[in-house]
CSV table of C-alpha atoms and ligand atoms in Angstrom, one decimal:
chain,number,residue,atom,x,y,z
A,15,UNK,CA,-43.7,11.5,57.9
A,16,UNK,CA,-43.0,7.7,58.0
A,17,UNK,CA,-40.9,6.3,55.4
A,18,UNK,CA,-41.8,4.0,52.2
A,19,UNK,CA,-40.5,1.4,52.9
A,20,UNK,CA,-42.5,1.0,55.7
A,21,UNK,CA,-46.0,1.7,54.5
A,22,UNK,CA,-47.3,-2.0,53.4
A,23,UNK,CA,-49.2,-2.5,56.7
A,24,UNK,CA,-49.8,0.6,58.1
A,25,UNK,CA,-54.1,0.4,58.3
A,26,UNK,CA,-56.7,-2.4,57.4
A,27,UNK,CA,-59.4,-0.1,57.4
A,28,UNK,CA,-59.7,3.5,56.1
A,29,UNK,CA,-62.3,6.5,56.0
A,30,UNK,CA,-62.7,8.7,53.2
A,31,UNK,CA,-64.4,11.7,54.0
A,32,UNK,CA,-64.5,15.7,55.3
A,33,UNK,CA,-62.1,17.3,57.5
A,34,UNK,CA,-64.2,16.6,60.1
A,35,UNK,CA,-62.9,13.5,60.8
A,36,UNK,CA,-59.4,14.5,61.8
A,37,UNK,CA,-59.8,14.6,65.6
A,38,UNK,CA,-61.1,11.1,65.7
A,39,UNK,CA,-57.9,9.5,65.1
A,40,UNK,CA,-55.6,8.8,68.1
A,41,UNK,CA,-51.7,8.5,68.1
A,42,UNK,CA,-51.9,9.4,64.7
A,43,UNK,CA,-49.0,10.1,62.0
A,44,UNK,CA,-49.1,11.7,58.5
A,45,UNK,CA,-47.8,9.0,55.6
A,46,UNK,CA,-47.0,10.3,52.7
A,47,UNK,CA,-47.9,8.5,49.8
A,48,UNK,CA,-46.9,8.7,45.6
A,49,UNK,CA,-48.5,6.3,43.0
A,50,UNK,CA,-48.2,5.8,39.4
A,51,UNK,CA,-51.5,8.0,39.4
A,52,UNK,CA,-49.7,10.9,41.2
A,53,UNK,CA,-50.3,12.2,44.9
A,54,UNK,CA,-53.3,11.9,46.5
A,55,UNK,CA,-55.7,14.5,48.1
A,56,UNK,CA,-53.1,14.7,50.9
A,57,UNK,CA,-50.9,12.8,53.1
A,58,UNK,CA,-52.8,10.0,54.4
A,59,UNK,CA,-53.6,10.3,58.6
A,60,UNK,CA,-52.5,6.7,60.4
A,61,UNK,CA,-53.7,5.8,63.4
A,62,UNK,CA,-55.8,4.6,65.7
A,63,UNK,CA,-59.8,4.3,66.4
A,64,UNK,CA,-61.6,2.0,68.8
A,65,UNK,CA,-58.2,0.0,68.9
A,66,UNK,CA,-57.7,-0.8,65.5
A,67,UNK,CA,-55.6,0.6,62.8
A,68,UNK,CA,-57.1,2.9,60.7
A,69,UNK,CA,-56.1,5.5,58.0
A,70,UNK,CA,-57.8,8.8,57.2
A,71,UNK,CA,-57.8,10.4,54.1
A,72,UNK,CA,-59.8,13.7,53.5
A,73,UNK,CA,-61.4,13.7,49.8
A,74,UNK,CA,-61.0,17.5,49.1
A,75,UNK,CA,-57.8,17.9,50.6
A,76,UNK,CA,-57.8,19.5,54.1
A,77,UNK,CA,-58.3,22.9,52.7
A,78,UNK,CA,-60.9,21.6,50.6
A,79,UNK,CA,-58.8,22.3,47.2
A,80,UNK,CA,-59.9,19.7,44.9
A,81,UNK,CA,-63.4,20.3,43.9
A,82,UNK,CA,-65.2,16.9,42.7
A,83,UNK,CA,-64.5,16.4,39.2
A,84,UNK,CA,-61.1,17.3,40.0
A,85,UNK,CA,-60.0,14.9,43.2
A,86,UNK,CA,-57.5,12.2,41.9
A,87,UNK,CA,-59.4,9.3,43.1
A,88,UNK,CA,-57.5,6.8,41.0
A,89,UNK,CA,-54.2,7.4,43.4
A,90,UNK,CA,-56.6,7.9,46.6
A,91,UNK,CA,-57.7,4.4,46.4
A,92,UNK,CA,-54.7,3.2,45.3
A,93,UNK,CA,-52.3,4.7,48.0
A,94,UNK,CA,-54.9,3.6,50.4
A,95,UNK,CA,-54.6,-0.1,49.2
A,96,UNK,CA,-50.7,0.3,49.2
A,97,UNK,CA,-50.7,0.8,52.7
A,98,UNK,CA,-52.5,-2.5,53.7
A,99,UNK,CA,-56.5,-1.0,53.4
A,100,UNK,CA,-58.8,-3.4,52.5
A,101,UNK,CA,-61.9,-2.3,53.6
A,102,UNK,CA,-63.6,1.8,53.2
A,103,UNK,CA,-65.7,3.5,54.7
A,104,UNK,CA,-67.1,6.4,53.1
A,105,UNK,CA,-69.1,9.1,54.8
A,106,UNK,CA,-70.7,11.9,52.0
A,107,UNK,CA,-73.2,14.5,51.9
A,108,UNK,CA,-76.0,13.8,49.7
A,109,UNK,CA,-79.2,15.8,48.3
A,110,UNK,CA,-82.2,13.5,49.0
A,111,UNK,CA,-84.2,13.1,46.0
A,112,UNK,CA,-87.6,12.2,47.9
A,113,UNK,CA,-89.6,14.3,50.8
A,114,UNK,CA,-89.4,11.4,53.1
A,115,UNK,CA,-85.6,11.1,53.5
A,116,UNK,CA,-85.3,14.9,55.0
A,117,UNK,CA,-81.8,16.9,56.0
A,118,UNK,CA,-79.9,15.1,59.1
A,119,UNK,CA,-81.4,10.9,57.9
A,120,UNK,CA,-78.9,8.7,57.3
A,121,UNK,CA,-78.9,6.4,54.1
A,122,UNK,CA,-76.9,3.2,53.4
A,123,UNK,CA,-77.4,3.5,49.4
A,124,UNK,CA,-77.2,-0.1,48.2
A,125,UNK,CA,-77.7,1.4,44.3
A,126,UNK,CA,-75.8,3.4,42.4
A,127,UNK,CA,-75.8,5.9,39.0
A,128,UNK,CA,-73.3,7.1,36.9
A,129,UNK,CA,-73.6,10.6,35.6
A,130,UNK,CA,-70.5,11.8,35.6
A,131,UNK,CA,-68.5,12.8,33.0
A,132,UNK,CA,-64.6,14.0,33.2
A,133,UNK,CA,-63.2,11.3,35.1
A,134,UNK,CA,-61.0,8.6,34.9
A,135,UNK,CA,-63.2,5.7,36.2
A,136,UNK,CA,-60.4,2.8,35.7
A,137,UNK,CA,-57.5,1.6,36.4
A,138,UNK,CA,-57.9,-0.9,33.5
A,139,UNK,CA,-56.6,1.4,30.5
A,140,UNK,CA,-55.5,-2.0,28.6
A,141,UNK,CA,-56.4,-5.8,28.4
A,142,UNK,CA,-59.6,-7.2,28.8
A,143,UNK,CA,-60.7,-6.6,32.5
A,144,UNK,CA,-64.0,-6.1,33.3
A,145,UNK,CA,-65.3,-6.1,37.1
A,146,UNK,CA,-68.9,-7.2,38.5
A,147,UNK,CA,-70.4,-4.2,39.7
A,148,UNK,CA,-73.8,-6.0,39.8
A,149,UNK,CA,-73.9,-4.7,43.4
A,150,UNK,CA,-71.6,-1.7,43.7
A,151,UNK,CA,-71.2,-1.4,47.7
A,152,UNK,CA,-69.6,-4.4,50.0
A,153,UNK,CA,-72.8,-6.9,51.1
A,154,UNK,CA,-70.3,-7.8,54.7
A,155,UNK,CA,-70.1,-4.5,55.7
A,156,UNK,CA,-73.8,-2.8,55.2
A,157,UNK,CA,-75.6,-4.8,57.6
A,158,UNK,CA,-73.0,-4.1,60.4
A,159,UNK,CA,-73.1,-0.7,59.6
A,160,UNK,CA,-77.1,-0.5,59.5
A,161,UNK,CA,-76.9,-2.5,63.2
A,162,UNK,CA,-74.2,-0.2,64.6
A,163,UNK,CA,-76.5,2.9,62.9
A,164,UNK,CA,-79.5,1.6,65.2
A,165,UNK,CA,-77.8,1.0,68.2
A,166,UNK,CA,-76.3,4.8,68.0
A,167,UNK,CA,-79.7,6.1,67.7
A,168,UNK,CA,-79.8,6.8,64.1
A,169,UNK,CA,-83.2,5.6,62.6
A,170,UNK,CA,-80.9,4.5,59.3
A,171,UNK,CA,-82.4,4.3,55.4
A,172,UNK,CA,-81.3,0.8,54.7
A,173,UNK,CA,-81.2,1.0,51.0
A,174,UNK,CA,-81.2,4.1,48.4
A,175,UNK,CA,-79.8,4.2,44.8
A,176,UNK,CA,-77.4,7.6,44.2
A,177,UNK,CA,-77.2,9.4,41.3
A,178,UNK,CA,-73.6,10.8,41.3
A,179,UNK,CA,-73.2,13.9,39.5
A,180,UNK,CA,-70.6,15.8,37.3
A,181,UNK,CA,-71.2,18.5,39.6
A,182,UNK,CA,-69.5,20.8,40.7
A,183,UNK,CA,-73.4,23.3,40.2
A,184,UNK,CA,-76.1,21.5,41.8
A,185,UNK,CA,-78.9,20.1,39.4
A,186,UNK,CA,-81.5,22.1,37.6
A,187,UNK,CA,-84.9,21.1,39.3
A,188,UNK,CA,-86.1,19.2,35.5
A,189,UNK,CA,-82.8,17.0,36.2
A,190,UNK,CA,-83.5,16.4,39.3
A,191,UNK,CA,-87.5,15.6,39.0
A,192,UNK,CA,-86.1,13.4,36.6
A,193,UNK,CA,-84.1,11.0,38.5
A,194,UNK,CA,-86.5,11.1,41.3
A,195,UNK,CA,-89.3,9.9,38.6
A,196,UNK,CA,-86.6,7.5,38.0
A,197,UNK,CA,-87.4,6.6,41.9
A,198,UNK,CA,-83.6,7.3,42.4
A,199,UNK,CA,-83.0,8.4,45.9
A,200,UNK,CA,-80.0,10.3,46.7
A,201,UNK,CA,-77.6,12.8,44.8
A,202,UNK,CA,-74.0,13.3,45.2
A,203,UNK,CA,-71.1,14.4,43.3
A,204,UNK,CA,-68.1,12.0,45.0
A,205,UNK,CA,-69.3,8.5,44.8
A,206,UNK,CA,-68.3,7.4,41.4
A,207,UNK,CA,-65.6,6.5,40.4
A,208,UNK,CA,-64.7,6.0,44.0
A,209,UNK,CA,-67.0,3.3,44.6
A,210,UNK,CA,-66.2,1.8,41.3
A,211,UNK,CA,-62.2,2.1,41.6
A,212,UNK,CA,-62.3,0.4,44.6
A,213,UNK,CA,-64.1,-2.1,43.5
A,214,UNK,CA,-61.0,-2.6,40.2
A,215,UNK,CA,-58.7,-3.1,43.3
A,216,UNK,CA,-60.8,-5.7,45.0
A,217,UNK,CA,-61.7,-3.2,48.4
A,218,UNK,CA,-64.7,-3.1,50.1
A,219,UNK,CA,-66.4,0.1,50.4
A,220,UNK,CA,-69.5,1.2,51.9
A,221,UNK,CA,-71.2,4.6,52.1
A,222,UNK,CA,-72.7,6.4,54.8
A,223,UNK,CA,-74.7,8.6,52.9
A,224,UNK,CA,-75.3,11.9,55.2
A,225,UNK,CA,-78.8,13.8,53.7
A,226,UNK,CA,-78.0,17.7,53.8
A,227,UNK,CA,-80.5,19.0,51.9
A,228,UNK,CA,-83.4,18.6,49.4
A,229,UNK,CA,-82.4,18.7,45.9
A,230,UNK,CA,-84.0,21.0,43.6
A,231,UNK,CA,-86.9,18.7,42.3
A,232,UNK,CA,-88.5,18.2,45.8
A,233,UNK,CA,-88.1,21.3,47.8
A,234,UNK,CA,-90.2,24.2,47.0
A,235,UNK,CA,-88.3,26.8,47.3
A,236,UNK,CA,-85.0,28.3,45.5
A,237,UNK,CA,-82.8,25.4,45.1
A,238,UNK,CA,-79.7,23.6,47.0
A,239,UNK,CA,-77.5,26.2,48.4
A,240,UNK,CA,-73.7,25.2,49.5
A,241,UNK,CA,-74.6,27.0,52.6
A,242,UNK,CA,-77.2,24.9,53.3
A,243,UNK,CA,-75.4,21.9,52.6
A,244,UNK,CA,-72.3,22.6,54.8
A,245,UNK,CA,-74.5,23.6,58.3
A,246,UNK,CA,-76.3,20.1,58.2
A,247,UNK,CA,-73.2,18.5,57.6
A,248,UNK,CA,-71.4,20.4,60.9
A,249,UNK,CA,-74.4,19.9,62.5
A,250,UNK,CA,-74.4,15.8,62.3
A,251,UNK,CA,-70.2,15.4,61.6
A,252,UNK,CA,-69.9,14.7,65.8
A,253,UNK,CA,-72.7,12.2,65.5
A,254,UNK,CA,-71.1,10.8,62.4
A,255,UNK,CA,-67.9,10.1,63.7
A,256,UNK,CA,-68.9,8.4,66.7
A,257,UNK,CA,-71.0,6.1,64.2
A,258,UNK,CA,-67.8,5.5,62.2
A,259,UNK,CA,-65.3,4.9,65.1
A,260,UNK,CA,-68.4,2.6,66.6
A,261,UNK,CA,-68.6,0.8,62.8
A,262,UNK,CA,-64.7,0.3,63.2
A,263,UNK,CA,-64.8,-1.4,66.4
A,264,UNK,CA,-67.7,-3.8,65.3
A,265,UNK,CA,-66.0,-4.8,62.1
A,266,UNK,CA,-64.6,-8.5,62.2
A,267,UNK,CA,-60.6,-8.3,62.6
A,268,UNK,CA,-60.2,-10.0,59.4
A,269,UNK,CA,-62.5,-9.2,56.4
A,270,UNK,CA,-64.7,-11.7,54.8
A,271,UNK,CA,-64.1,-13.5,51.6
A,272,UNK,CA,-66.7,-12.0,49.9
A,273,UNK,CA,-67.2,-10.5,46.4
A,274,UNK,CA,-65.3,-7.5,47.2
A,275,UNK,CA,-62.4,-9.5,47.9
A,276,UNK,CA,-63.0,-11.8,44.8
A,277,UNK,CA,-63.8,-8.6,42.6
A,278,UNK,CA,-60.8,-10.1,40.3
A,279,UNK,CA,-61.0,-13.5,40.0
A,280,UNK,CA,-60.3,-15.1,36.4
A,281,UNK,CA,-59.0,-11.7,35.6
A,282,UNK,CA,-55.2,-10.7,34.2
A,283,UNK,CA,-54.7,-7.5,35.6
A,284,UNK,CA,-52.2,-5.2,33.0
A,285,UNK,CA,-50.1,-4.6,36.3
A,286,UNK,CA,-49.7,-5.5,39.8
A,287,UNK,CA,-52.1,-5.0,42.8
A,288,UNK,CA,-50.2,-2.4,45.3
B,324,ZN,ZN1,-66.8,-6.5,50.9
């Protein structure tokens, strides 16, 4: 483990995702990280990917312990800022809300919807601070991840709103005819208040939005099954993390001054940006 002290510059980019993306990081070291919002899901992985710096930390924990509702993303994004991260990517398995997106397509979602319910969705517990989150994912990064997608093969969805979910049951097949009628796209039970947290501490963060399955509303038969969800997710996580190491390499050295990185502008923030 690397000492404290010596964490304020370890990664400019991370990935937050599955276990699966362990074995793409080379020369890497485990940096353990406290915050005034606890641990996080686990030590974060430091290392390198297509040449640049980049830190890993698995959502669940690497044993998969913390179920959705219950994964501390208010210290996940802030350890990963405290370490020099200003830009995420964020690979997720989602339920695809419409027969045209089917298992294995890749969707860069550029919508999102709240319906969670449990969680602590801000860092901003006093003063008046309220973020734009007009446009919830980082406009810089989705077009070079759409390009890279292309290039790779992948024949990408270039837009999608999600639905996030308290979760951690799937939806009944009325809630989930009722967000596609609401010509929502995509279902998933980890992208708020990730998306949104990150956005409080001026990050940019983009999805890459892995379809597993077809939720309740538009397949025929019994409903989502977690089986189901976790073979089309081992069955793509190879292709997916080339895509994200290929992502890394084509992302500019130095982010661009963009609304993610002017997210809090004009605001007084009640304490100060790790
Ligand atoms: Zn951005």
């Amino acid at each position: 483990m690397a000492d404290l002290a010596s964490t304020a510059d370890l990664a400019s980019i991370a990935v937050v995702g599955g276990s699966g993306f362990y074995e793409f990081i080379d020369h890497a070291e485990q940096v353990k990280i406290d915050t005034p919002f606890g641990a996080p899901s686990d030590p974060i992985t430091v290392g390198e990917v297509s040449g640049r710096s980049v830190a890993f930390l698995p959502r669940h924990g690497r044993d998969h312990r913390f179920p959705p509702h219950k994964i501390p993303y208010r210290a996940n994004m802030w350890a990963l800022r405290s370490i020099g991260v200003r830009r995420v990517l964020a690979p997720t398995a989602v339920g695809s809300l419409t027969s045209v997106y089917g298992p294995g397509t890749l969707v860069i979602p550029d919508q999102l919807v709240d319906r969670t319910r449990t969680r602590e969705a801000t860092y901003f517990d006093e003063g008046a601070c309220h973020v734009p989150f007009a446009d919830p994912y980082c406009p810089s990064i989705r077009p070079v991840t759409i390009a890279t997608a292309r290039e790779q093969g992948w024949v990408p969805a270039r837009s999608g709103t999600l639905v996030v979910i308290e979760g951690p049951r799937f939806s009944s097949r009325a809630e989930s005819q009722w967000f596609a009628a609401q010509g929502w796209t995509l279902v998933g039970m980890t992208g708020h208040p990730e998306a949104v947290l990150a956005r409080e501490l001026a990050l940019c963060y983009t999805p890459l939005a892995l379809v597993t399955d077809l939720d309740a509303g538009v397949e025929e038969g019994a409903g989502v099954t977690q089986a189901e969800v976790f073979k089309v997710f081992a069955a793509n996580i190879k292709r997916l993390r080339d895509l994200v190491a290929t992502i890394i390499a084509a992302l500019p050295e130095e982010r661009e001054d963009d609304l993610c990185a002017h997210a809090l502008d004009g605001i007084t923030l009640p304490f100060d940006l790790p």
